[in-house]
Coordinates of C-alpha atoms in Angstrom, one line a residue:
M1185 CA 0.0 0.0 0.0
S1186 CA 1.3 3.4 -0.9
L1187 CA 1.5 6.1 1.8
D1188 CA 1.8 8.9 -0.6
N1189 CA -1.8 9.8 -0.1
L1190 CA -2.0 9.4 3.7
S1191 CA -4.0 12.2 5.4
I1192 CA -4.7 13.2 9.0
S1193 CA -8.4 13.5 9.7
Q1194 CA -8.2 14.9 13.3
V1195 CA -5.8 16.5 15.8
V1196 CA -6.7 16.6 19.5
I1197 CA -4.8 19.1 21.7
T1198 CA -5.1 18.6 25.5
Q1199 CA -4.0 21.6 27.6
T1200 CA -2.6 20.8 31.0
A1201 CA -2.6 23.7 33.6
I1202 CA 0.7 24.4 35.3
A1203 CA 0.7 23.4 38.9
S1204 CA 0.6 26.4 41.3
F1205 CA 0.2 26.4 45.1
T1206 CA 0.1 29.5 47.4
L1207 CA 0.3 29.9 51.1
S1208 CA -1.8 32.4 53.0
P1209 CA -1.5 34.6 54.9
S1210 CA 1.6 35.6 53.0
S1211 CA 2.6 37.9 55.8
L1212 CA 1.5 38.1 59.4
T1213 CA 2.2 40.5 62.3
I1214 CA 1.6 39.0 65.7
P1215 CA 0.9 41.4 68.5
C1216 CA 3.6 41.6 71.1
G1217 CA 3.0 38.8 73.7
S1218 CA 0.1 37.2 71.8
T1219 CA -0.5 33.5 72.2
T1220 CA -3.5 33.4 69.9
A1221 CA -3.5 30.4 67.5
Q1222 CA -2.9 31.1 63.8
T1223 CA -4.1 29.0 60.9
F1224 CA -2.2 28.8 57.6
T1225 CA -3.8 27.6 54.4
V1226 CA -2.4 26.2 51.1
T1227 CA -4.5 27.1 48.0
N1228 CA -4.3 24.8 44.9
V1229 CA -4.6 27.6 42.4
N1230 CA -5.1 25.5 39.2
N1231 CA -6.8 22.5 40.9
T1232 CA -3.8 20.2 40.2
P1233 CA -5.0 16.7 40.8
N1234 CA -3.5 13.8 42.8
V1235 CA -2.3 15.9 45.8
T1236 CA -0.9 13.4 48.3
N1237 CA 1.0 15.4 50.9
H1238 CA 1.7 18.9 52.4
S1239 CA 5.1 19.2 54.1
W1240 CA 5.3 22.3 56.3
N1241 CA 8.8 23.8 56.9
L1242 CA 9.2 25.9 60.1
G1243 CA 12.9 26.6 59.6
S1244 CA 14.3 24.9 62.7
A1245 CA 13.3 22.9 65.8
S1246 CA 13.6 26.2 67.8
N1247 CA 11.0 28.0 65.7
G1248 CA 8.8 29.7 68.4
W1249 CA 5.7 27.8 67.5
L1250 CA 3.5 25.2 69.4
H1251 CA 1.7 22.5 67.5
N1252 CA -1.1 20.7 69.4
G1253 CA 0.2 22.1 72.6
N1254 CA 3.8 20.9 72.2
P1255 CA 6.9 22.6 70.7
A1256 CA 6.6 22.3 66.9
P1257 CA 9.2 20.3 65.0
Q1258 CA 11.1 21.7 62.1
T1259 CA 8.8 19.9 59.6
I1260 CA 5.2 18.8 59.9
S1261 CA 3.3 16.6 57.3
T1262 CA -0.5 17.0 57.1
G1263 CA -1.1 14.6 54.1
T1264 CA -4.0 15.8 52.0
T1265 CA -5.0 18.4 54.6
N1266 CA -4.1 21.8 53.3
T1267 CA -4.2 23.7 56.6
L1268 CA -2.0 23.9 59.7
T1269 CA -2.8 25.6 63.0
L1270 CA 0.1 26.9 65.2
T1271 CA 0.3 28.9 68.4
P1272 CA 3.1 31.4 69.1
V1273 CA 5.3 30.5 72.1
C1274 CA 5.0 33.1 74.9
G1275 CA 7.8 35.7 74.6
S1276 CA 9.3 34.1 71.4
A1277 CA 9.7 35.4 67.9
P1278 CA 8.0 32.8 65.7
S1279 CA 9.8 31.7 62.5
N1280 CA 8.6 32.1 58.9
I1281 CA 6.7 29.2 57.2
S1282 CA 6.7 27.5 53.8
V1283 CA 5.1 24.4 52.4
T1284 CA 6.1 21.7 49.9
V1285 CA 3.1 20.2 48.1
T1286 CA 3.4 16.7 46.5
A1287 CA 1.0 16.2 43.6
G1288 CA 1.2 13.4 40.9
G1289 CA 4.6 12.4 42.3
N1290 CA 6.1 15.9 41.8
N1291 CA 7.0 18.4 44.5
Y1292 CA 5.9 22.0 44.3
Q1293 CA 7.1 24.8 46.6
T1294 CA 4.7 27.5 47.9
N1295 CA 5.6 31.1 48.8
T1296 CA 6.9 31.8 52.3
A1297 CA 4.7 33.3 55.0
T1298 CA 6.7 36.1 56.6
I1299 CA 6.1 36.4 60.4
T1300 CA 6.9 39.5 62.4
V1301 CA 6.2 40.5 66.0
G1302 CA 4.6 43.9 66.7
S1303 CA 6.2 46.5 68.9
P1304 CA 5.3 46.6 72.6
P1305 CA 2.6 49.1 73.6
T1306 CA 3.3 52.2 75.6
F1307 CA 3.1 51.3 79.3
S1308 CA 2.0 53.2 82.3
I1309 CA 2.1 52.6 86.1
S1310 CA -1.2 51.9 87.8
G1311 CA -1.6 52.8 91.5
S1312 CA -2.3 55.6 94.0
N1313 CA -0.6 59.0 93.9
I1314 CA -0.4 59.0 97.7
I1315 CA 0.9 56.5 100.2
C1316 CA -0.2 56.6 103.8
V1317 CA 1.0 53.1 104.8
S1318 CA 1.5 51.0 101.6
E1319 CA 0.1 50.7 98.1
V1320 CA 0.3 48.2 95.2
Y1321 CA 1.6 49.3 91.8
S1322 CA 1.5 47.3 88.5
I1323 CA 1.7 47.7 84.7
P1324 CA -1.7 47.2 83.0
N1325 CA -1.8 45.1 79.8
L1326 CA 1.7 43.7 80.4
P1327 CA 2.6 41.3 77.5
C1328 CA 3.2 37.6 78.1
G1329 CA 6.9 37.0 79.0
A1330 CA 7.7 40.7 79.8
N1331 CA 10.2 41.5 82.5
V1332 CA 9.8 44.5 84.9
T1333 CA 12.4 46.3 87.0
W1334 CA 11.2 48.8 89.6
S1335 CA 13.1 51.6 91.2
L1336 CA 12.5 54.5 93.6
S1337 CA 14.2 57.9 93.7
G1338 CA 13.5 61.1 95.6
Q1339 CA 14.8 63.9 97.7
P1340 CA 15.9 63.7 100.4
G1341 CA 16.7 60.0 99.8
P1342 CA 14.3 57.1 99.6
L1343 CA 11.3 57.6 101.9
A1344 CA 9.7 54.2 101.1
T1345 CA 10.7 50.6 100.3
L1346 CA 9.8 48.2 97.5
S1347 CA 8.5 44.7 98.2
C1348 CA 10.0 43.4 94.9
T1349 CA 12.2 45.1 92.3
T1350 CA 11.8 42.4 89.6
C1351 CA 8.1 41.4 89.8
P1352 CA 5.2 42.3 87.6
Q1353 CA 3.7 44.2 90.5
T1354 CA 5.3 45.7 93.6
T1355 CA 4.2 47.1 97.0
V1356 CA 5.6 50.4 98.1
S1357 CA 5.6 50.9 101.8
K1358 CA 6.1 54.2 103.7
G1359 CA 9.3 54.6 105.6
T1360 CA 10.3 57.4 108.0
G1361 CA 9.4 61.0 107.0
S1362 CA 7.2 62.5 104.3
G1363 CA 7.9 63.9 100.9
N1364 CA 7.8 63.1 97.2
E1365 CA 9.2 59.9 95.6
F1366 CA 9.4 58.9 92.0
L1367 CA 8.5 55.4 90.9
T1368 CA 10.0 54.0 87.7
A1369 CA 9.4 50.7 85.9
T1370 CA 11.8 49.5 83.2
I1371 CA 10.1 46.9 81.0
T1372 CA 11.5 44.5 78.5
A1373 CA 8.9 42.9 76.2
C1374 CA 9.3 41.2 72.8
G1375 CA 13.0 42.2 72.6
V1376 CA 12.4 45.9 73.3
T1377 CA 13.3 47.7 76.5
Q1378 CA 11.5 50.9 77.5
T1379 CA 11.0 52.9 80.6
T1380 CA 7.6 54.1 81.7
P1381 CA 6.9 57.8 82.4
T1382 CA 8.0 58.3 86.0
K1383 CA 5.1 58.4 88.5
Q1384 CA 5.4 60.9 91.3
I1385 CA 4.1 59.6 94.6
R1386 CA 3.5 61.5 97.8
I1387 CA 4.8 59.6 100.8
G1388 CA 2.9 60.4 104.0
G1389 CA 1.4 63.7 105.2
Y1390 CA 2.0 67.2 103.8
T1391 CA 4.3 68.9 106.2
Q1392 CA 7.1 70.4 104.1
S1393 CA 5.7 73.1 101.8
S1394 CA 3.2 75.9 102.2
P1395 CA -0.2 75.2 100.6
F1396 CA -1.1 78.9 100.0
N1397 CA -1.8 81.0 97.0
T1398 CA -2.1 84.8 97.2
N1399 CA -3.3 87.3 94.7
G1400 CA 0.1 88.2 93.3
L1401 CA 1.3 90.3 96.3
H1402 CA 4.1 89.6 98.9
V1403 CA 3.8 92.9 100.9
W1404 CA 0.8 95.1 101.2
C1405 CA 0.4 98.9 101.6
K1406 CA -2.4 100.6 103.5
N1407 CA -5.9 99.5 102.5
Q1408 CA -4.7 96.9 100.0
V1409 CA -6.7 93.7 100.0
A1410 CA -5.0 90.2 100.2
T1411 CA -6.8 87.0 99.2
V1412 CA -5.1 83.9 100.7
S1413 CA -6.3 80.5 99.5
V1414 CA -5.3 76.9 99.9
D1415 CA -3.5 75.5 96.9
Q1416 CA -5.0 72.1 96.3
N1417 CA -2.2 71.1 94.0
A1418 CA 0.3 71.5 96.9
Y1419 CA -2.1 69.9 99.4
P1420 CA -4.4 67.6 97.5
G1421 CA -7.1 66.2 99.7
L1422 CA -6.7 68.7 102.6
T1423 CA -10.2 68.8 104.2
S1424 CA -11.9 70.0 107.4
L1425 CA -10.2 73.4 107.1
S1426 CA -10.1 75.9 110.0
W1427 CA -8.5 79.3 109.7
G1428 CA -6.7 80.8 112.7
S1429 CA -6.8 84.4 114.1
V1430 CA -6.2 87.4 111.8
P1431 CA -2.7 88.8 112.4
T1432 CA -2.2 92.2 113.9
G1433 CA -2.3 95.0 111.4
W1434 CA -4.9 93.2 109.2
I1435 CA -8.7 93.4 109.0
Y1436 CA -10.9 90.4 108.2
I1437 CA -13.1 91.0 105.1
T1438 CA -14.6 87.6 104.1
G1439 CA -14.0 83.9 103.8
G1440 CA -12.1 82.1 106.6
G1441 CA -13.9 79.6 108.8
S1442 CA -14.1 76.2 106.9
S1443 CA -13.7 77.7 103.4
N1444 CA -10.6 77.3 101.4
Y1445 CA -9.8 81.1 101.3
I1446 CA -9.7 84.2 103.4
V1447 CA -9.7 87.9 102.4
L1448 CA -7.8 90.4 104.5
R1449 CA -7.1 94.2 104.2
A1450 CA -4.0 95.9 105.5
T1451 CA -4.8 98.6 108.1
N1452 CA -3.6 102.2 108.0
S1453 CA -1.5 101.8 111.1
T1454 CA 1.6 104.0 111.3
S1455 CA 3.9 101.0 111.7
P1456 CA 4.2 98.1 109.2
P1457 CA 2.9 95.1 111.2
T1458 CA 3.7 91.6 110.1
G1459 CA 2.1 88.3 111.1
T1460 CA 1.2 84.8 110.1
I1461 CA -2.3 83.5 109.0
N1462 CA -2.7 79.8 109.9
V1463 CA -4.9 77.1 108.5
T1464 CA -5.4 73.7 110.0
G1465 CA -6.7 70.8 108.0
T1466 CA -6.8 67.0 107.8
D1467 CA -4.9 65.5 104.9
V1468 CA -5.7 62.3 102.9
C1469 CA -3.7 60.2 105.4
G1470 CA -5.8 61.4 108.3
N1471 CA -3.1 63.7 109.7
N1472 CA -4.1 67.0 111.3
T1473 CA -1.6 69.6 110.3
T1474 CA -1.3 73.4 110.7
V1475 CA 0.6 75.5 108.2
G1476 CA 1.1 79.2 108.1
H1477 CA 1.5 82.0 105.6
F1478 CA 3.6 85.0 106.5
M1479 CA 1.8 88.3 105.9
A1480 CA 4.0 91.5 105.6
K1481 CA 2.7 95.1 105.4
S1482 CA 5.1 97.7 104.2
N1483 CA 5.4 101.5 104.6
C1484 CA 4.5 102.3 101.1
T1485 CA 4.8 105.8 99.6
S1486 CA 3.2 107.6 96.7
F1487 CA 4.1 110.7 94.6
R1488 CA 2.2 113.8 93.7
I1489 CA 3.3 116.1 90.8
S1490 CA 2.1 119.7 90.7
P1491 CA 1.1 122.0 89.1
N1492 CA -0.6 120.2 86.3
P1493 CA -0.3 121.5 83.6
A1494 CA 3.1 123.1 84.3
T1495 CA 5.0 125.9 82.5
D1496 CA 8.6 125.9 83.7
L1497 CA 8.6 124.4 87.2
I1498 CA 7.1 121.2 88.7
T1499 CA 7.1 120.0 92.3
I1500 CA 7.4 116.3 93.1
E1501 CA 6.2 115.3 96.6
E1502 CA 6.6 111.9 98.2
Y1503 CA 4.0 111.0 100.9
D1504 CA 3.9 108.1 103.4
D1505 CA 0.7 106.2 102.5
N1506 CA 0.3 105.0 106.1
T1507 CA 0.4 108.4 107.8
G1508 CA -0.2 110.8 105.0
N1509 CA 2.9 112.8 106.0
L1510 CA 5.2 114.4 103.4
V1511 CA 8.5 112.5 103.1
T1512 CA 10.5 114.4 100.5
E1513 CA 9.9 117.4 98.1
S1514 CA 11.8 118.2 94.9
N1515 CA 11.5 121.2 92.5
I1516 CA 12.4 120.6 88.9
K1517 CA 12.7 123.2 86.2

């Protein structure tokens, strides 16, 4: 038979999709200190048939992951199951993950899931601003595996003691004396060390500084009015106030009693009297304390210029405001 006239009646072309497998999430940021389980999934992009195994590669045996509650090995096979659930190890930095998929006797590599750990949050110290006997201080929302170092500083010297300097929380107990201390916590979490804003703590009663505000004056002339009030920033919590006697040379106007202010007026006495106005109160630690504010009245003077208007000569006279007497007189051309 001759083949010279052989012809092809039909050509069948079968298209086979290229195998492709992807891993998701492709990147993952785990919050600092989180121990929440994470699930990773392989997607068979082109539905390649005959998938027989998924081999997960976690980089090393010290990979920072738990699998089924135990430290995860470097490689984990899940057969035809295309998912893997892992839990971050407390305080560790989990490794990246990739997968080798076996399909039709061939191995196919997925992309790598990149794992990062988020930065620690900004911390603060929780606890009272005042210590009468002892108070507990802690760091809210402290991440798993974080380390804390506590310290106290103040002037003059430490006025309190710490129950523990390397615990998640500490008790500060009052020592001898009263004053301000500064409590600091240095925290290491997820490989980052930071120091909290320093917390100022009042130790014991308020016996070292005056609690008074005045209306901008330090000495007063005849008939000038002085308003003296308790500064609640200097003496927070000072209650049950009781004002003492008005010092000589001053006249009571209003306030006083149990109010937080008193208004006085300097008299027109010929001498500049001085004296102290006292207030007694109970502070937040239950201590009764009396503090005083020194009031000074000065021999003030004023000037008079005449004539007004002037032509070629003026007279300047200085008078004592308390007595009204002329002190000096000058003529200026």
